[in-house]
Structure formats: C-alpha cells, structure tokens
Short mmCIF file of C-alpha atoms in Angstrom, two decimals:
data_model
loop_
_atom_site.label_atom_id
_atom_site.label_comp_id
_atom_site.label_asym_id
_atom_site.label_seq_id
_atom_site.Cartn_x
_atom_site.Cartn_y
_atom_site.Cartn_z
CA MET A 1 44.40 127.73 64.66
CA ALA A 2 45.92 127.32 68.02
CA ALA A 3 43.95 124.96 70.48
CA CYS A 4 42.89 126.76 73.84
CA ILE A 5 43.77 125.67 77.19
CA GLY A 6 41.68 126.02 80.25
CA ALA A 7 38.54 128.02 79.84
CA SER A 8 37.61 129.35 76.55
CA ARG A 9 36.95 132.98 75.78
CA THR A 10 33.73 134.02 77.22
CA VAL A 11 30.99 136.52 75.87
CA ILE A 12 29.22 138.63 78.11
CA THR A 13 25.97 137.96 76.12
CA GLU A 14 25.89 134.40 77.23
CA PRO A 15 23.69 133.09 80.36
CA ASN A 16 25.47 134.02 83.46
CA PRO A 17 26.82 130.86 84.91
CA LEU A 18 27.10 132.44 88.25
CA SER A 19 23.46 132.16 88.60
CA CYS A 20 21.99 129.08 90.15
CA ASP A 21 18.39 129.76 88.82
CA PRO A 22 17.89 131.55 85.47
CA ASN A 23 14.44 132.89 86.94
CA ARG A 24 16.03 134.52 89.76
CA SER A 25 15.58 138.29 90.04
CA GLN A 26 18.46 140.58 89.45
CA ILE A 27 18.71 141.46 93.09
CA GLU A 28 18.71 137.88 94.06
CA ASP A 29 21.13 137.01 91.62
CA GLN A 30 23.59 139.71 92.86
CA SER A 31 23.20 138.32 96.40
CA TYR A 32 24.13 134.97 94.98
CA LYS A 33 27.30 135.97 93.39
CA TYR A 34 28.29 137.97 96.54
CA VAL A 35 27.95 134.94 98.68
CA ASN A 36 29.83 132.59 96.27
CA PHE A 37 32.81 134.94 95.13
CA GLY A 38 32.89 137.04 98.22
CA ARG A 39 34.97 134.77 100.21
CA PRO A 40 38.72 134.83 99.40
CA ASN A 41 39.76 133.58 102.66
CA CYS A 42 38.28 130.06 102.15
CA PRO A 43 41.13 128.04 100.59
CA ASP A 44 38.63 125.00 100.01
CA LEU A 45 36.92 127.14 97.29
CA VAL A 46 39.73 126.55 94.85
CA SER A 47 41.88 123.71 94.03
CA TYR A 48 44.71 124.25 91.85
CA VAL A 49 48.34 123.11 91.24
CA PRO A 50 50.89 124.54 89.42
CA PHE A 51 52.17 124.29 85.53
CA CYS A 52 54.73 121.64 84.76
CA PRO A 53 57.07 122.07 81.67
CA ASP A 54 54.12 120.53 79.55
CA ARG A 55 52.57 123.95 78.91
CA SER A 56 49.49 122.23 77.32
CA LYS A 57 48.02 121.22 80.66
CA THR A 58 46.01 123.45 83.11
CA THR A 59 46.73 123.99 86.48
CA ASP A 60 44.21 121.50 87.49
CA GLU A 61 46.05 118.64 85.82
CA VAL A 62 49.59 118.68 86.66
CA VAL A 63 52.02 119.30 89.49
CA GLY A 64 54.99 121.58 89.14
CA ASP A 65 56.89 124.45 90.70
CA LYS A 66 54.49 125.92 93.34
CA ASP A 67 55.75 129.55 92.53
CA GLU A 68 54.29 129.20 88.91
CA VAL A 69 50.77 129.17 90.10
CA ASP A 70 50.79 131.36 93.20
CA LEU A 71 50.52 134.54 91.38
CA TRP A 72 47.40 133.34 89.59
CA LEU A 73 45.80 131.86 92.79
CA LYS A 74 46.39 135.42 94.32
CA MET A 75 44.90 137.24 91.51
CA LYS A 76 41.68 134.99 91.58
CA GLU A 77 41.43 135.75 95.25
CA GLU A 78 41.59 139.31 94.63
CA ALA A 79 39.14 139.16 91.95
CA LYS A 80 36.57 137.42 94.49
CA CYS A 81 37.39 140.17 97.04
CA ASP A 82 36.57 142.90 94.41
CA VAL A 83 33.36 141.26 93.64
CA GLU A 84 32.41 141.18 97.15
CA GLN A 85 32.85 144.85 97.31
CA GLU A 86 31.36 145.82 94.02
CA PRO A 87 28.95 143.00 93.03
CA VAL A 88 27.86 145.12 89.86
CA LEU A 89 31.16 143.89 88.48
CA SER A 90 30.56 140.34 88.83
CA ASN A 91 30.02 139.72 85.10
CA TYR A 92 33.15 141.82 84.21
CA TYR A 93 35.26 139.87 86.62
CA TYR A 94 33.73 136.54 85.83
CA ASN A 95 34.48 137.00 82.02
CA SER A 96 37.83 138.56 82.73
CA ILE A 97 39.36 136.43 85.51
CA LEU A 98 37.14 133.88 87.30
CA SER A 99 36.12 131.95 84.12
CA HIS A 100 39.59 131.06 83.23
CA ASP A 101 41.71 128.22 84.48
CA SER A 102 45.03 130.13 83.75
CA LEU A 103 46.81 133.25 83.52
CA GLU A 104 47.49 132.60 79.90
CA SER A 105 43.75 132.16 78.88
CA ALA A 106 42.92 135.25 80.83
CA LEU A 107 45.56 137.44 79.22
CA ALA A 108 44.74 136.30 76.00
CA ASN A 109 41.08 137.04 76.47
CA HIS A 110 41.65 140.43 78.16
CA LEU A 111 44.05 141.77 75.38
CA SER A 112 41.61 140.56 72.55
CA MET A 113 38.71 142.38 73.93
CA LYS A 114 40.86 145.54 74.59
CA LEU A 115 42.29 145.58 70.95
CA SER A 116 39.58 144.21 68.86
CA ASN A 117 37.32 146.40 66.51
CA TYR A 118 34.73 145.71 64.01
CA SER A 119 37.34 144.69 61.22
CA LEU A 120 39.42 142.78 63.64
CA PRO A 121 37.23 140.50 65.83
CA SER A 122 38.24 139.53 69.44
CA GLY A 123 37.83 135.74 68.48
CA THR A 124 40.73 136.10 66.05
CA LEU A 125 43.06 138.09 68.37
CA PHE A 126 42.35 135.53 71.05
CA ASP A 127 43.46 132.69 69.02
CA ILE A 128 46.62 134.56 68.07
CA PHE A 129 47.41 135.65 71.51
CA GLN A 130 46.48 132.28 73.23
CA GLY A 131 48.63 130.35 70.67
CA LEU A 132 51.74 132.25 71.33
CA VAL A 133 51.53 132.77 75.10
CA VAL A 134 50.83 129.10 75.66
CA GLU A 135 53.89 127.81 73.41
CA ASP A 136 56.27 130.37 74.66
CA TYR A 137 57.15 129.90 78.41
CA GLU A 138 59.56 132.99 78.24
CA ILE A 139 56.57 135.24 77.39
CA MET A 140 54.70 134.15 80.44
CA ARG A 141 57.67 134.31 82.61
CA ALA A 142 58.06 137.94 81.55
CA VAL A 143 54.34 138.64 82.18
CA LYS A 144 54.68 137.58 85.83
CA ASP A 145 57.69 139.44 86.47
CA ASP A 146 56.03 142.51 84.97
CA LEU A 147 52.85 142.10 87.35
CA ARG A 148 55.22 141.72 90.22
CA ALA A 149 57.14 144.72 89.29
CA VAL A 150 54.14 147.05 89.13
CA LYS A 151 52.83 145.70 92.26
CA GLU A 152 56.09 146.28 94.10
CA ARG A 153 57.18 149.72 92.66
CA ASP A 154 53.89 151.63 91.86
CA PRO A 155 52.10 152.84 95.26
CA ALA A 156 49.09 153.44 93.08
CA CYS A 157 48.60 149.69 92.20
CA ALA A 158 46.23 148.30 94.67
CA SER A 159 46.50 144.54 93.60
CA TYR A 160 47.69 142.36 90.89
CA VAL A 161 44.32 142.16 89.32
CA HIS A 162 44.00 145.97 89.39
CA CYS A 163 47.31 146.10 87.41
CA PHE A 164 46.19 143.10 84.97
CA LEU A 165 42.83 144.97 84.23
CA ASN A 166 43.52 148.38 84.43
CA PHE A 167 47.10 149.27 83.88
CA LYS A 168 47.61 150.05 80.16
CA GLY A 169 51.33 150.20 80.64
CA PHE A 170 51.37 146.64 81.60
CA LEU A 171 48.64 145.62 78.79
CA ALA A 172 50.69 147.43 76.16
CA CYS A 173 54.01 145.54 77.18
CA GLN A 174 52.22 142.30 77.12
CA ALA A 175 50.81 142.90 73.70
CA HIS A 176 54.44 144.03 72.50
CA ARG A 177 55.74 140.76 73.53
CA VAL A 178 53.18 138.78 71.42
CA ALA A 179 54.06 141.21 68.48
CA HIS A 180 57.71 140.79 68.90
CA LYS A 181 57.28 137.07 68.86
CA LEU A 182 55.45 137.41 65.56
CA TRP A 183 57.98 139.80 64.30
CA SER A 184 60.91 137.34 65.04
CA GLN A 185 58.97 134.55 63.23
CA GLY A 186 58.78 136.87 60.09
CA ARG A 187 54.86 137.52 60.56
CA LYS A 188 55.87 141.23 60.29
CA VAL A 189 52.44 142.47 58.81
CA LEU A 190 50.48 141.10 61.76
CA ALA A 191 53.00 142.15 64.29
CA LEU A 192 52.75 145.88 62.74
CA LEU A 193 48.97 145.56 63.00
CA ILE A 194 49.14 144.78 66.70
CA GLN A 195 51.43 147.70 67.30
CA ASN A 196 48.96 149.96 65.47
CA ARG A 197 46.11 149.01 67.57
CA VAL A 198 48.11 149.11 70.96
CA SER A 199 49.11 152.70 69.92
CA GLU A 200 45.60 153.63 69.35
CA VAL A 201 43.94 152.02 72.40
CA PHE A 202 46.75 152.54 74.77
CA ALA A 203 48.61 155.57 73.49
CA VAL A 204 51.95 153.52 73.71
CA ASP A 205 53.90 152.74 70.43
CA ILE A 206 56.41 150.21 70.67
CA HIS A 207 57.88 148.89 67.65
CA PRO A 208 57.65 145.22 67.31
CA GLY A 209 61.38 144.65 66.54
CA ALA A 210 62.31 146.30 70.12
CA ARG A 211 63.52 143.85 72.54
CA ILE A 212 62.19 144.19 75.95
CA GLY A 213 63.47 142.28 79.16
CA ARG A 214 61.50 141.20 82.32
CA GLY A 215 60.29 142.99 85.32
CA ILE A 216 59.36 146.12 83.42
CA LEU A 217 57.28 148.85 84.77
CA PHE A 218 55.85 151.50 82.27
CA ASP A 219 54.26 153.86 84.89
CA HIS A 220 51.30 155.73 83.41
CA ALA A 221 52.89 154.74 80.13
CA THR A 222 50.83 157.62 77.90
CA GLY A 223 53.10 158.88 75.17
CA VAL A 224 55.74 156.22 75.36
CA VAL A 225 57.59 155.67 71.89
CA ILE A 226 60.21 152.95 71.49
CA GLY A 227 61.92 152.56 68.19
CA GLU A 228 62.66 149.35 66.14
CA THR A 229 66.19 148.61 67.34
CA ALA A 230 66.06 149.76 70.78
CA VAL A 231 66.86 147.23 73.66
CA ILE A 232 65.69 147.40 77.36
CA GLY A 233 67.11 145.11 79.93
CA ASN A 234 65.60 143.72 82.97
CA ASN A 235 63.83 145.49 86.02
CA VAL A 236 63.73 148.94 84.17
CA SER A 237 61.29 151.62 85.24
CA ILE A 238 60.05 154.07 82.57
CA LEU A 239 57.59 156.88 83.14
CA HIS A 240 55.21 158.58 80.67
CA ASN A 241 56.26 160.54 77.54
CA VAL A 242 59.62 158.90 77.14
CA THR A 243 61.16 158.46 73.72
CA LEU A 244 63.57 155.80 72.86
CA GLY A 245 64.25 157.23 69.41
CA GLY A 246 66.88 157.71 66.61
CA THR A 247 68.51 160.97 65.69
CA GLY A 248 66.75 161.19 62.30
CA LYS A 249 70.06 160.78 60.33
CA ALA A 250 70.97 157.11 60.83
CA CYS A 251 69.73 153.78 59.26
CA GLY A 252 70.23 150.27 60.86
CA ASP A 253 70.93 149.89 64.30
CA ARG A 254 69.94 153.55 65.41
CA HIS A 255 68.11 153.33 68.75
CA PRO A 256 69.17 153.29 72.41
CA LYS A 257 70.36 150.39 74.53
CA ILE A 258 69.06 150.68 78.15
CA GLY A 259 70.76 148.46 80.74
CA ASP A 260 69.31 146.48 83.75
CA GLY A 261 67.79 148.41 86.67
CA VAL A 262 67.71 151.67 84.79
CA LEU A 263 64.98 154.46 85.91
CA ILE A 264 64.02 156.95 83.08
CA GLY A 265 61.87 160.06 84.28
CA ALA A 266 58.96 161.43 82.59
CA GLY A 267 59.41 163.41 79.50
CA THR A 268 62.78 162.24 78.56
CA CYS A 269 64.02 161.80 75.08
CA ILE A 270 67.06 159.40 74.48
CA LEU A 271 68.09 159.66 71.17
CA GLY A 272 70.57 157.46 68.82
CA ASN A 273 72.34 154.19 69.29
CA ILE A 274 73.73 154.99 72.74
CA LYS A 275 74.08 152.93 75.87
CA ILE A 276 72.58 153.69 79.18
CA GLY A 277 74.50 151.67 81.77
CA ASP A 278 73.22 149.09 84.26
CA GLY A 279 71.65 150.99 87.17
CA ALA A 280 71.82 154.42 85.76
CA LYS A 281 69.27 157.01 86.29
CA ILE A 282 67.84 159.73 83.73
CA GLY A 283 66.12 162.78 85.21
CA ALA A 284 62.76 163.95 84.15
CA GLY A 285 62.62 166.13 80.93
CA SER A 286 66.10 165.21 79.96
CA VAL A 287 67.54 164.77 76.45
CA VAL A 288 70.20 162.31 76.35
CA LEU A 289 72.50 162.11 73.23
CA LYS A 290 75.82 160.32 74.62
CA ASP A 291 76.23 157.12 76.70
CA VAL A 292 75.44 157.39 80.21
CA PRO A 293 77.93 155.15 82.62
CA PRO A 294 76.45 152.57 84.88
CA ARG A 295 75.39 153.65 88.31
CA THR A 296 75.31 157.35 87.44
CA THR A 297 72.66 160.07 87.00
CA ALA A 298 72.17 162.24 84.01
CA ALA A 299 69.71 165.20 84.14
CA GLY A 300 69.16 168.25 82.02
CA ASN A 301 68.91 169.43 78.44
CA PRO A 302 71.31 168.41 77.08
CA ALA A 303 71.87 165.85 79.74
CA ARG A 304 74.96 166.02 81.98
CA LEU A 305 76.14 163.63 84.67
CA VAL A 306 75.56 164.60 88.18
CA GLY A 307 78.99 165.22 89.82
CA GLY A 308 80.74 165.92 86.49
CA LYS A 309 81.92 163.88 83.64
CA ASP A 310 85.35 163.22 85.36
CA ASN A 311 83.84 162.34 88.70
CA PRO A 312 80.36 161.40 88.39
CA ILE A 313 78.50 160.55 91.71
CA LYS A 314 77.93 156.71 91.88
CA LEU A 315 74.49 155.40 92.95
CA ASP A 316 74.75 152.77 95.51
CA LYS A 317 71.08 151.38 94.95
CA ILE A 318 69.20 150.13 91.82
CA PRO A 319 67.13 153.10 90.77
CA GLY A 320 64.91 151.03 88.59
CA LEU A 321 63.74 149.25 91.80
CA THR A 322 63.67 152.09 94.35
CA MET A 323 61.99 154.57 92.02
CA ASP A 324 63.90 157.38 93.71
CA HIS A 325 63.70 160.28 91.40
CA THR A 326 65.23 162.93 93.67
CA SER A 327 68.35 161.67 95.27
CA HIS A 328 71.53 164.04 94.71
CA ILE A 329 69.13 166.89 93.70
CA THR A 330 71.44 169.38 95.56
CA GLU A 331 74.32 168.19 93.54
CA TRP A 332 72.96 169.38 90.38
CA SER A 333 70.70 172.17 91.37
CA ASP A 334 71.71 175.57 92.75
CA TYR A 335 68.55 176.10 94.66
CA VAL A 336 65.76 174.03 95.95
CA ILE A 337 62.26 175.49 95.89
#
C-alpha cells in the first residue's frame, strides 16, 4: 500500500482542527475560521517551497523549481478567499484543500471522495490514487497543465480551486490518467472499475486504454465518450456530447487520432481510425468519417471542409486555445440568422 505524503486524507466527522476551543459556540467558531482563513493577501501565513525531483518530499521540505508550487499556493490562497466569502464552507474547504500539503494529496483525496461508494471505500481509492500520482511525475505535470487550460479558456471558470472542486470534465480527465496508468501496468480490472465509476458519477466515459495529452479542456463534459484506441494530443478542447468512437465494423486500432491544438464542437461524432490534423476545428454537430487536414475547419453531417476539399481555408490561430467556434461561418453558410 502506497505511503501518503503531506496531509493524510481527512474525514469530516473528525474534530475540526480550525477551532481553537472545542467548547466554542458554532457562531464563534465560524468567526474564528473567518479570521484565520480570510486573509489571502498575507504571504506570511504560508511558507512553502517547490517540489524537487524527489517526489517523496513535501513542499515544506525541499527546494526546487518555483513554477512547480506556484499553482498550489495560488489554490490555497483562493480557498482562503472563498472561506472568507462563505464561512459555512470552511469544513469542506479544509478537508478538500487547506488540510493538504500538496496538490497530489488533495487530488487523491478529492477523487476518492467523489468516486467511492458503499462497496468501494474512499480509503481504498485514496491509497490507489495517491500512490500513482506521487510516483508518476508526468501525471501531475498534466494535471497542472489541465488546470491552467481550464482557467485560461473557459470564461465560466472563476478560479483554479473552482475548477479543481467543481468541474467534472477536469476531474474525469484526472481519474482517467490514473486509470490509464493502471491499464498500462496490466492492472486492467481495476482500471475498468475506475472507468465505470467515472462514467456513473461524471457522465464521462473514457476507456482507460485511450491516450490523452496535456492541457486538455473538457468543457461541460456531459456525454463525452472516448474509445479504447483513441489518441488525443496536447492543448485540445472538447465540448459536451462528443464521441470519439469506432465505425462498428473494425477491430484493433479503430478510434480517432486527434492532433495538437484541435477544437471539437458540441455534439460531434468522429468515427473510425482517422486523423484530425494539428490545429484543426470541427464544427458542432458534425459527423466526421474521413481525415481532416491540419489547420482546417470541418463542419456538417457528413462533415465537409470549409473552402472545399481542393482549397480549404487555413486557420491562422490555434482553435484549441482560442475557443473560436464561429470564424469563417459565412464561408460555409448561405445565410446568417
């Protein structure tokens, strides 16, 4: 069983360590929490240093690359600010964020609480998630890139903490990263179990065999289905009700390959072992059955290239980053409502 780093998984039924007096009234206790966690602008309240390559140490114990810990410190500041605005959430934020010494510990705890049920205890899941995210630096690198991607591209994302706690697309993607690691280790039964729980809890069904890059945004995410042999590059943005599936008549390598910087609109079906080139854009509601060249736009059912097959219009920006769904609309539509 993997050893835990940082703060261990906390249980809400335990005495609240934010209270300085167990006999304090509830109103007084809330005021105490408000004072202690409502000052995000005071840097002397936290003293953390980054991770070094020795991933077994906490941010308090080692010195490393400053960029590695800035995001976690920002999340803690945001959590304190949220508690200042809503003191009633102090227990939730303490258990989810403020009691942990690392992003790894907080992520393992949050996913385990979300995905557990009566027959699959949160403690068991915590040990699984914690062990894998601590030992695999690439998972945590991708987690941080995903957090930044959501914050930068989704105007509905108020903060990193908001994404971490509430965005099921982000959480489903991180659970998949753990399931994919288990799948690659030959622990396929456990990987498939995690896939099933993610599908039930988040309504996102990603086969653990699928390979997903970094800087991924699953916007809303409800109804996303990704098949076993699908591959998704870096900095890809995918909206809800998107299917990366097979044609139903092929075995083996049978799912789409999505290049870097691709934007896939809501309700899109991309079927078969086809390639969507780097920087391409797929319009909402499209059905794509053939390769899409890099930096082009495909839309419709069946999908056609904007500008025509022989001379498609080339995109000058990366749609997976700009999230622009409507450029060149006049080129493929005879009318605009």
